[in-house]
Coordinates of C-alpha atoms and ligand atoms in Angstrom, one line a residue:
M1 CA 0.0 0.0 0.0
V2 CA 2.7 2.5 1.0
H3 CA 4.9 1.3 -1.9
A4 CA 2.0 1.8 -4.4
A5 CA 1.1 5.3 -3.1
A6 CA 4.8 6.3 -3.1
M7 CA 5.4 5.1 -6.6
A8 CA 2.3 7.0 -7.8
S9 CA 3.6 10.1 -6.0
I10 CA 6.8 10.1 -8.1
G11 CA 4.8 10.0 -11.3
H12 CA 4.2 6.3 -12.1
H13 CA 0.9 4.8 -13.0
V14 CA 0.1 2.2 -10.4
V15 CA -2.5 -0.6 -10.1
A16 CA -2.5 -2.1 -6.6
V17 CA -4.2 -5.5 -6.2
D18 CA -5.5 -7.0 -2.9
I19 CA -7.9 -9.8 -2.2
S20 CA -9.6 -7.8 0.5
V21 CA -12.7 -6.2 -0.9
D22 CA -13.0 -3.9 2.1
K23 CA -9.5 -2.7 2.0
V24 CA -9.7 -2.0 -1.7
A25 CA -13.0 -0.1 -1.2
S26 CA -11.5 2.0 1.6
L27 CA -8.3 2.7 -0.2
S28 CA -10.2 3.7 -3.4
A29 CA -12.1 6.2 -1.3
G30 CA -8.7 7.6 0.0
I31 CA -8.9 6.1 3.4
A32 CA -5.9 4.1 4.6
P33 CA -6.8 1.1 6.8
I34 CA -3.8 1.9 9.0
F35 CA -2.3 4.9 10.7
E36 CA 0.9 5.8 8.9
P37 CA 2.2 9.4 8.9
G38 CA 2.0 11.0 5.4
L39 CA 0.1 8.1 3.8
D40 CA -3.3 9.8 3.6
E41 CA -1.8 12.7 1.7
L42 CA 0.0 10.4 -0.7
L43 CA -3.2 8.4 -1.3
A44 CA -5.3 11.6 -1.9
E45 CA -2.7 12.9 -4.4
G46 CA -2.4 9.7 -6.3
L47 CA -6.1 9.0 -6.5
S48 CA -7.0 12.6 -7.6
A49 CA -4.2 12.6 -10.2
G50 CA -5.6 9.4 -11.6
R51 CA -2.2 7.6 -11.3
L52 CA -3.3 5.2 -8.5
R53 CA -6.0 2.6 -8.6
F54 CA -6.9 -0.2 -6.1
V55 CA -8.5 -3.3 -7.5
T56 CA -9.3 -6.9 -6.6
D57 CA -9.2 -8.2 -10.1
M58 CA -5.7 -9.4 -11.1
K59 CA -6.5 -8.9 -14.8
A60 CA -6.0 -5.2 -14.3
V61 CA -2.3 -5.7 -14.1
E62 CA -2.0 -6.9 -17.7
P63 CA -0.8 -3.6 -19.1
C64 CA 1.8 -3.1 -16.4
D65 CA 5.6 -3.3 -17.0
I66 CA 6.7 -4.0 -13.5
H67 CA 5.0 -6.1 -10.9
F68 CA 5.9 -5.8 -7.2
L69 CA 5.2 -8.7 -4.9
A70 CA 4.5 -7.1 -1.5
V71 CA 2.3 -9.6 0.4
G72 CA 2.8 -10.5 4.0
T73 CA 4.8 -13.5 5.2
P74 CA 3.6 -13.9 8.8
Q75 CA 4.7 -16.6 11.3
K76 CA 2.9 -19.9 10.8
T77 CA 0.3 -20.6 13.5
A78 CA 2.0 -23.4 15.4
E79 CA 5.6 -23.1 14.0
M80 CA 8.5 -20.7 14.0
S81 CA 8.8 -20.5 10.2
A82 CA 7.3 -18.0 7.8
D83 CA 4.0 -18.8 6.1
L84 CA 4.5 -18.4 2.3
N85 CA 1.0 -19.2 1.3
Y86 CA 0.0 -15.6 0.5
L87 CA 3.1 -15.1 -1.6
H88 CA 2.6 -18.4 -3.6
E89 CA -1.0 -17.6 -4.1
A90 CA -0.2 -14.1 -5.4
V91 CA 2.3 -15.4 -7.8
R92 CA 0.0 -18.2 -9.0
E93 CA -2.7 -15.6 -9.7
L94 CA -0.3 -13.3 -11.4
L95 CA 1.3 -15.8 -13.8
P96 CA -1.5 -16.0 -16.4
H97 CA -1.4 -12.2 -16.7
L98 CA 2.3 -11.7 -17.1
R99 CA 3.5 -10.5 -20.5
E100 CA 6.8 -11.5 -22.1
G101 CA 9.6 -9.1 -21.3
T102 CA 8.0 -7.7 -18.1
L103 CA 9.7 -7.5 -14.7
V104 CA 8.5 -9.1 -11.4
V105 CA 10.1 -7.6 -8.3
G106 CA 9.9 -9.4 -4.9
K107 CA 9.7 -7.1 -1.9
S108 CA 8.2 -9.5 0.7
T109 CA 10.4 -10.8 3.5
V110 CA 11.2 -14.4 2.6
P111 CA 13.3 -17.3 3.8
V112 CA 16.5 -17.7 1.7
G113 CA 15.9 -19.9 -1.3
T114 CA 12.4 -18.6 -2.1
A115 CA 13.3 -16.4 -5.1
K116 CA 15.1 -19.2 -6.8
D117 CA 12.0 -21.4 -6.7
L118 CA 9.7 -18.6 -7.8
E119 CA 11.9 -17.7 -10.7
L120 CA 11.3 -21.0 -12.5
H121 CA 7.6 -20.1 -12.9
I122 CA 8.2 -16.5 -13.8
N123 CA 10.8 -17.3 -16.4
G124 CA 8.3 -19.8 -17.8
R125 CA 6.1 -16.8 -18.8
G126 CA 9.1 -15.0 -20.4
A127 CA 9.3 -12.5 -17.5
T128 CA 12.3 -11.7 -15.2
L129 CA 12.4 -11.9 -11.4
L130 CA 14.5 -9.5 -9.3
W131 CA 14.6 -9.5 -5.4
N132 CA 14.5 -6.1 -3.9
P133 CA 13.9 -6.4 -0.1
E134 CA 12.0 -3.8 1.8
F135 CA 13.7 -2.0 4.8
L136 CA 11.0 0.5 5.8
R137 CA 10.1 1.2 9.4
E138 CA 6.5 1.6 10.5
G139 CA 5.9 5.2 11.4
W140 CA 8.4 6.2 8.8
A141 CA 7.2 4.1 6.0
V142 CA 6.5 6.9 3.5
S143 CA 9.9 8.6 3.9
D144 CA 11.8 5.3 4.1
T145 CA 10.1 4.3 0.8
L146 CA 10.9 7.5 -1.0
N147 CA 14.3 7.9 0.4
P148 CA 15.7 4.5 1.6
D149 CA 19.3 4.3 3.0
R150 CA 20.2 1.6 0.5
I151 CA 18.7 -0.4 -2.4
V152 CA 19.5 -4.0 -2.7
V153 CA 18.7 -6.0 -5.8
G154 CA 19.1 -9.7 -6.1
T155 CA 19.3 -11.5 -9.5
S156 CA 20.2 -14.9 -10.7
D157 CA 22.0 -13.4 -13.7
P158 CA 23.4 -9.9 -13.5
V159 CA 24.4 -9.9 -17.2
K160 CA 21.0 -11.0 -18.6
A161 CA 19.1 -8.9 -16.2
K162 CA 21.2 -5.7 -16.7
S163 CA 18.5 -3.7 -18.5
H164 CA 15.9 -4.7 -16.0
I165 CA 18.1 -3.7 -13.1
K166 CA 18.7 -0.3 -14.8
K167 CA 15.0 0.0 -15.3
L168 CA 14.3 -0.7 -11.6
R169 CA 16.9 1.9 -10.5
S170 CA 15.5 4.6 -12.7
L171 CA 12.0 3.8 -11.4
Y172 CA 13.1 4.9 -8.0
S173 CA 13.5 8.5 -9.2
S174 CA 13.1 10.0 -5.7
V175 CA 16.2 8.2 -4.5
P176 CA 19.3 10.4 -4.6
P177 CA 22.0 9.1 -7.0
Q178 CA 24.5 8.7 -4.1
T179 CA 22.3 6.2 -2.3
P180 CA 24.1 2.8 -2.2
F181 CA 22.8 0.5 -4.9
L182 CA 23.9 -3.1 -4.4
V183 CA 23.4 -5.9 -7.0
T184 CA 23.7 -9.3 -5.4
N185 CA 22.6 -12.9 -6.0
F186 CA 19.2 -14.0 -4.8
A187 CA 20.4 -15.6 -1.6
T188 CA 22.3 -12.5 -0.5
A189 CA 19.4 -10.2 -1.2
E190 CA 17.1 -12.4 0.8
L191 CA 19.6 -12.8 3.6
V192 CA 20.2 -9.0 3.9
K193 CA 16.7 -8.5 5.0
G194 CA 16.6 -11.3 7.6
A195 CA 20.1 -10.5 8.8
A196 CA 19.3 -6.8 9.2
N197 CA 16.3 -7.5 11.4
A198 CA 18.2 -10.2 13.3
F199 CA 21.0 -7.7 14.0
L200 CA 18.6 -5.0 15.2
A201 CA 16.8 -7.5 17.5
T202 CA 20.1 -8.7 18.8
K203 CA 21.2 -5.2 19.6
I204 CA 18.0 -4.5 21.6
S205 CA 18.2 -7.8 23.4
F206 CA 21.9 -7.2 24.2
I207 CA 21.1 -4.0 26.0
N208 CA 18.2 -5.7 27.7
A209 CA 20.5 -8.4 28.9
M210 CA 22.7 -5.6 30.3
A211 CA 19.6 -4.2 32.0
E212 CA 19.3 -7.5 33.8
I213 CA 23.0 -7.2 35.0
A214 CA 22.4 -3.6 35.9
D215 CA 19.5 -4.6 38.1
A216 CA 21.6 -7.1 39.9
S217 CA 24.5 -4.8 40.4
G218 CA 23.1 -1.3 40.9
A219 CA 24.2 0.2 37.5
D220 CA 22.0 2.3 35.3
V221 CA 21.4 0.8 31.8
T222 CA 20.5 4.2 30.2
E223 CA 23.8 5.7 31.3
L224 CA 25.6 2.5 30.2
A225 CA 23.9 2.8 26.8
D226 CA 24.9 6.4 26.5
A227 CA 28.5 5.6 27.3
L228 CA 28.5 2.6 24.9
G229 CA 26.9 4.6 22.2
H230 CA 29.6 7.2 22.0
D231 CA 31.8 4.5 20.5
N232 CA 31.1 5.0 16.8
R233 CA 31.5 1.4 16.2
I234 CA 28.6 0.6 18.5
G235 CA 26.3 3.7 18.2
R236 CA 23.5 4.6 20.5
R237 CA 20.5 3.7 18.2
F238 CA 18.6 0.5 19.1
L239 CA 20.2 0.5 22.6
G240 CA 16.9 1.5 24.2
A241 CA 16.4 -1.0 27.1
G242 CA 13.0 -1.5 28.5
I243 CA 10.0 -3.7 27.8
G244 CA 11.6 -5.0 24.6
F245 CA 10.7 -5.3 20.9
G246 CA 7.4 -6.3 19.2
G247 CA 5.6 -5.7 16.0
G248 CA 4.9 -7.6 12.8
C249 CA 8.6 -7.8 11.8
L250 CA 11.4 -8.3 14.3
P251 CA 9.9 -11.1 16.4
K252 CA 8.6 -13.2 13.5
D253 CA 11.6 -12.5 11.3
I254 CA 14.2 -13.8 13.9
R255 CA 12.1 -16.9 14.3
A256 CA 11.7 -17.5 10.6
F257 CA 15.4 -16.8 10.1
A258 CA 16.4 -19.3 12.7
A259 CA 13.9 -21.9 11.3
R260 CA 15.3 -21.6 7.8
A261 CA 18.9 -21.8 9.0
E262 CA 18.0 -25.0 10.9
E263 CA 16.5 -26.4 7.7
L264 CA 19.9 -25.7 6.1
G265 CA 21.6 -27.6 8.9
K266 CA 23.0 -24.5 10.5
E267 CA 21.3 -24.5 13.8
D268 CA 24.6 -23.8 15.6
A269 CA 24.9 -20.5 13.7
V270 CA 21.5 -19.2 14.9
R271 CA 21.3 -20.6 18.4
F272 CA 21.9 -17.1 19.8
L273 CA 18.7 -15.9 18.1
H274 CA 16.6 -18.1 20.5
E275 CA 18.4 -16.4 23.3
V276 CA 17.6 -13.0 21.7
D277 CA 14.0 -14.0 21.6
A278 CA 14.0 -15.3 25.2
I279 CA 15.7 -12.2 26.6
N280 CA 13.1 -10.1 24.8
L281 CA 10.1 -12.1 26.2
R282 CA 11.5 -11.9 29.7
R283 CA 11.3 -8.1 29.5
R284 CA 7.5 -8.2 29.3
E285 CA 7.4 -10.5 32.4
K286 CA 9.8 -8.1 34.1
A287 CA 7.6 -5.1 33.5
V288 CA 4.7 -7.1 35.1
A289 CA 6.9 -8.1 38.0
L290 CA 7.9 -4.5 38.7
I291 CA 4.2 -3.5 38.9
D292 CA 3.5 -6.5 41.1
A293 CA 6.4 -5.7 43.4
A294 CA 5.5 -2.0 43.6
L295 CA 2.0 -3.0 44.8
Q296 CA 3.4 -5.5 47.3
G297 CA 2.3 -8.5 45.4
E298 CA -1.3 -7.4 45.5
V299 CA -2.3 -6.5 41.9
S300 CA -5.6 -8.2 42.1
G301 CA -8.4 -5.7 42.1
R302 CA -6.0 -2.7 41.6
R303 CA -6.5 -0.3 38.9
I304 CA -3.5 -0.2 36.5
T305 CA -3.2 2.2 33.6
I306 CA -1.2 1.1 30.6
L307 CA 0.1 4.0 28.6
G308 CA 0.3 2.7 25.0
A309 CA -1.0 -0.3 23.1
A310 CA 0.9 0.0 19.8
F311 CA 4.2 -1.9 19.5
K312 CA 5.9 1.5 19.0
P313 CA 4.9 5.1 18.7
G314 CA 3.9 6.6 15.3
S315 CA 1.9 3.4 14.5
D316 CA -1.5 1.9 15.3
D317 CA 0.0 -1.6 14.8
I318 CA -0.6 -3.9 17.8
R319 CA 0.9 -7.1 16.4
D320 CA 3.0 -8.8 19.1
S321 CA 2.9 -5.6 21.1
P322 CA 4.8 -5.7 24.5
A323 CA 2.3 -3.2 25.9
L324 CA -0.7 -5.5 25.2
H325 CA 1.2 -8.6 26.4
A326 CA 1.9 -7.0 29.8
A327 CA -1.7 -5.6 30.0
L328 CA -3.1 -9.1 29.4
R329 CA -0.8 -10.6 32.1
L330 CA -1.9 -8.1 34.6
H331 CA -5.5 -8.7 33.7
E332 CA -5.0 -12.4 34.2
L333 CA -3.6 -11.6 37.6
G334 CA -6.9 -10.0 38.5
A335 CA -5.9 -6.3 38.0
Q336 CA -8.4 -3.8 36.6
V337 CA -6.4 -2.9 33.6
V338 CA -7.1 0.3 31.6
V339 CA -5.3 0.7 28.3
T340 CA -5.0 4.0 26.5
D341 CA -3.2 4.9 23.2
P342 CA -3.4 7.9 20.9
K343 CA -4.0 5.8 17.8
A344 CA -4.2 2.0 18.5
V345 CA -7.2 1.7 20.8
A346 CA -9.6 0.5 18.1
N347 CA -7.2 -2.2 16.9
A348 CA -6.4 -3.3 20.4
R349 CA -10.0 -3.5 21.3
L350 CA -10.7 -5.8 18.3
A351 CA -7.7 -8.0 19.2
K352 CA -8.0 -8.1 23.0
P353 CA -11.7 -7.4 23.8
Q354 CA -11.3 -8.7 27.4
L355 CA -9.3 -5.5 28.3
T356 CA -10.8 -2.1 29.2
Y357 CA -9.9 0.8 27.0
E358 CA -10.1 4.5 27.4
Q359 CA -9.2 6.8 24.6
D360 CA -9.0 9.9 26.8
L361 CA -5.7 10.0 28.7
R362 CA -7.0 11.8 31.7
R363 CA -9.9 9.4 32.1
A364 CA -7.5 6.5 31.7
L365 CA -5.3 7.8 34.5
N366 CA -8.2 8.5 36.9
G367 CA -7.9 6.5 40.1
A368 CA -4.9 4.5 39.0
D369 CA -3.0 2.5 41.6
A370 CA 0.0 2.2 39.2
I371 CA 1.0 3.3 35.7
L372 CA 3.0 1.2 33.2
L373 CA 4.4 3.3 30.4
A374 CA 4.7 0.7 27.6
T375 CA 4.9 2.8 24.3
E376 CA 6.8 6.0 24.3
W377 CA 4.4 8.3 22.5
A378 CA 5.5 12.0 22.6
E379 CA 2.4 13.0 24.7
Y380 CA 3.5 10.6 27.5
R381 CA 7.0 11.9 27.5
E382 CA 5.9 15.5 28.2
P383 CA 7.3 16.4 31.6
E384 CA 4.0 18.1 32.4
L385 CA 2.3 14.7 32.5
A386 CA 3.9 14.1 35.8
Q387 CA 1.8 16.9 37.4
T388 CA -1.4 16.2 35.4
A389 CA -1.3 12.5 36.3
A390 CA -0.4 13.3 40.0
N391 CA -3.8 15.0 40.3
L392 CA -5.7 12.1 38.8
V393 CA -4.3 8.9 40.2
H394 CA -4.9 7.1 43.5
Q395 CA -1.2 6.1 44.1
K396 CA 1.8 7.8 42.5
I397 CA 3.6 4.7 41.1
V398 CA 5.0 4.7 37.6
V399 CA 6.9 2.0 35.9
D400 CA 8.8 3.4 32.9
G401 CA 8.8 0.5 30.4
R402 CA 10.8 2.5 27.9
N403 CA 13.1 4.5 30.2
C404 CA 11.9 7.6 28.4
L405 CA 10.4 9.8 31.2
N406 CA 12.0 12.8 32.7
V407 CA 12.8 11.2 36.1
E408 CA 13.3 14.5 37.9
A409 CA 10.0 15.9 36.8
W410 CA 8.2 12.8 38.0
R411 CA 10.1 12.6 41.3
D412 CA 9.5 16.3 41.9
Q413 CA 5.8 15.6 41.8
G414 CA 6.2 12.9 44.5
W415 CA 6.1 9.9 42.2
R416 CA 7.8 6.6 43.0
Y417 CA 9.6 6.3 39.6
I418 CA 10.7 2.8 38.6
G419 CA 12.8 2.4 35.4
M420 CA 13.8 -0.9 33.8
G421 CA 17.5 -1.6 34.5
R422 CA 17.9 1.6 36.6
P423 CA 18.5 1.8 40.3
Ligands
UGA501 C1 11.7 -3.1 11.6 C2 13.0 -2.7 11.1 O1 13.6 -1.6 11.9 C3 12.9 -2.2 9.6 O2 14.2 -1.8 9.1 C4 12.3 -3.3 8.8 O3 12.1 -2.9 7.4 C5 11.0 -3.7 9.4 O4 11.1 -4.1 10.7 C6 10.4 -4.8 8.6 O5 10.9 -5.9 8.6 O6 9.5 -4.6 7.8 P1 9.6 -1.9 12.6 O7 9.0 -3.2 12.9 O8 8.7 -0.8 12.0 O9 10.9 -2.0 11.7 O10 10.1 -1.3 14.0 P2 11.4 -0.9 14.7 O11 11.6 0.6 14.7 O12 12.5 -1.7 14.2 O13 11.1 -1.3 16.2 C7 10.8 -2.6 16.5 C8 10.6 -2.8 18.0 O14 11.8 -2.6 18.7 C9 9.6 -1.8 18.6 O15 8.7 -2.5 19.5 C10 10.4 -0.8 19.4 O16 9.8 -0.3 20.5 C11 11.6 -1.8 19.8 N1 12.8 -1.0 20.2 C12 13.5 -0.3 19.2 C13 13.4 -1.2 21.4 O17 12.8 -1.9 22.3 N2 14.6 -0.5 21.7 C14 15.2 0.2 20.8 O18 16.3 0.8 21.1 C15 14.6 0.3 19.5

């Protein structure tokens, strides 16, 4: 959806196909089914210029020269590996409509080896396959699409595909010429994506492991991260310790990556990713334990406000959200949990109807015995919230699951401030 709108915004004529009648109707009316900054404007512009169409009928792609495969590859229900059914189905439906000489470009996140298999079918129609992984971040999807930090293109034959690779590069006309453009084989292109997410997840779990050590020794993990981050080789980004990572990408991608490596007989090489996953999941339990300890082991019947439901700020995505995970655990322990979020309440309510939701922040804080900050939205980070909340709650206890609050501002208002990995 973002790719379609972005390609239309730089002057291309785009036909976007989806099997969901509802989503196609909504998008055709200019309404994005998700919250993503800048997307509504792009949709409006593309639709009114007549360069962007949303359809359910695959036949509409017949005049197109380039076909992007951008369907999801979620985690299988009872397994760690990726579910490729949507991708295979999309390709199966596309094949009869492919013209000779056209280009198919894979963007979906796939286990290494997928492109090689798909290529046989695509070549059979006289078309060419390239693999061009997607690195966008939710909340920054539009700018990351129009101005990515690198473009990776995988091919099985760089000589034969030369004109197609050139065509793909010129299609991305919004991308500055100095942006790194890397042509690799299929396996490398597929691995770059999985390896990038595995590295980011490892970096977060590394600092969360340090948070565990900090807890045991009296150190402060945020100061530790600052000091580590000044080493240019390490860098401060993705050293934010707290309740851990979630979302539709990092958790499922490290599991799929490890599952595929095991299929390749390389379980030794990815054993650490199971540890990365385990450290991450422990953080959610730790946040719950901190609330429990602050309430002297008596969470049952207490009113606990969860600030945030989205897996990160700038998004209404609640997939594998640490915030909702902790909220559910506290609910199971008998607490009266109230969840609030600037954008994600509707999605959270649909997914976890057993929890209580309050869109209004003040109403959510009213009468709370403890607060758990789980998603670092800008409005929760405002130092003034310390005072506003102090006048509303029943007990001034705050667990900062993202280590993002102004500690002094909260302590000045008489709060018992509890960070994660901080004394
Ligand atoms: C991630 C990658 O960052 C993108 O490059 C990739 O393209 C995308 O997955 C994907 O595979 O499609 P995204 O899921 O949007 O992007 O979110 P991130 O910004 O990576 O954050 C992931 C999680 O890590 C969030 O829950 C965030 O709160 C958490 N996080 C991030 C931390 O706990 N600490 C940090 O220091 C940074």
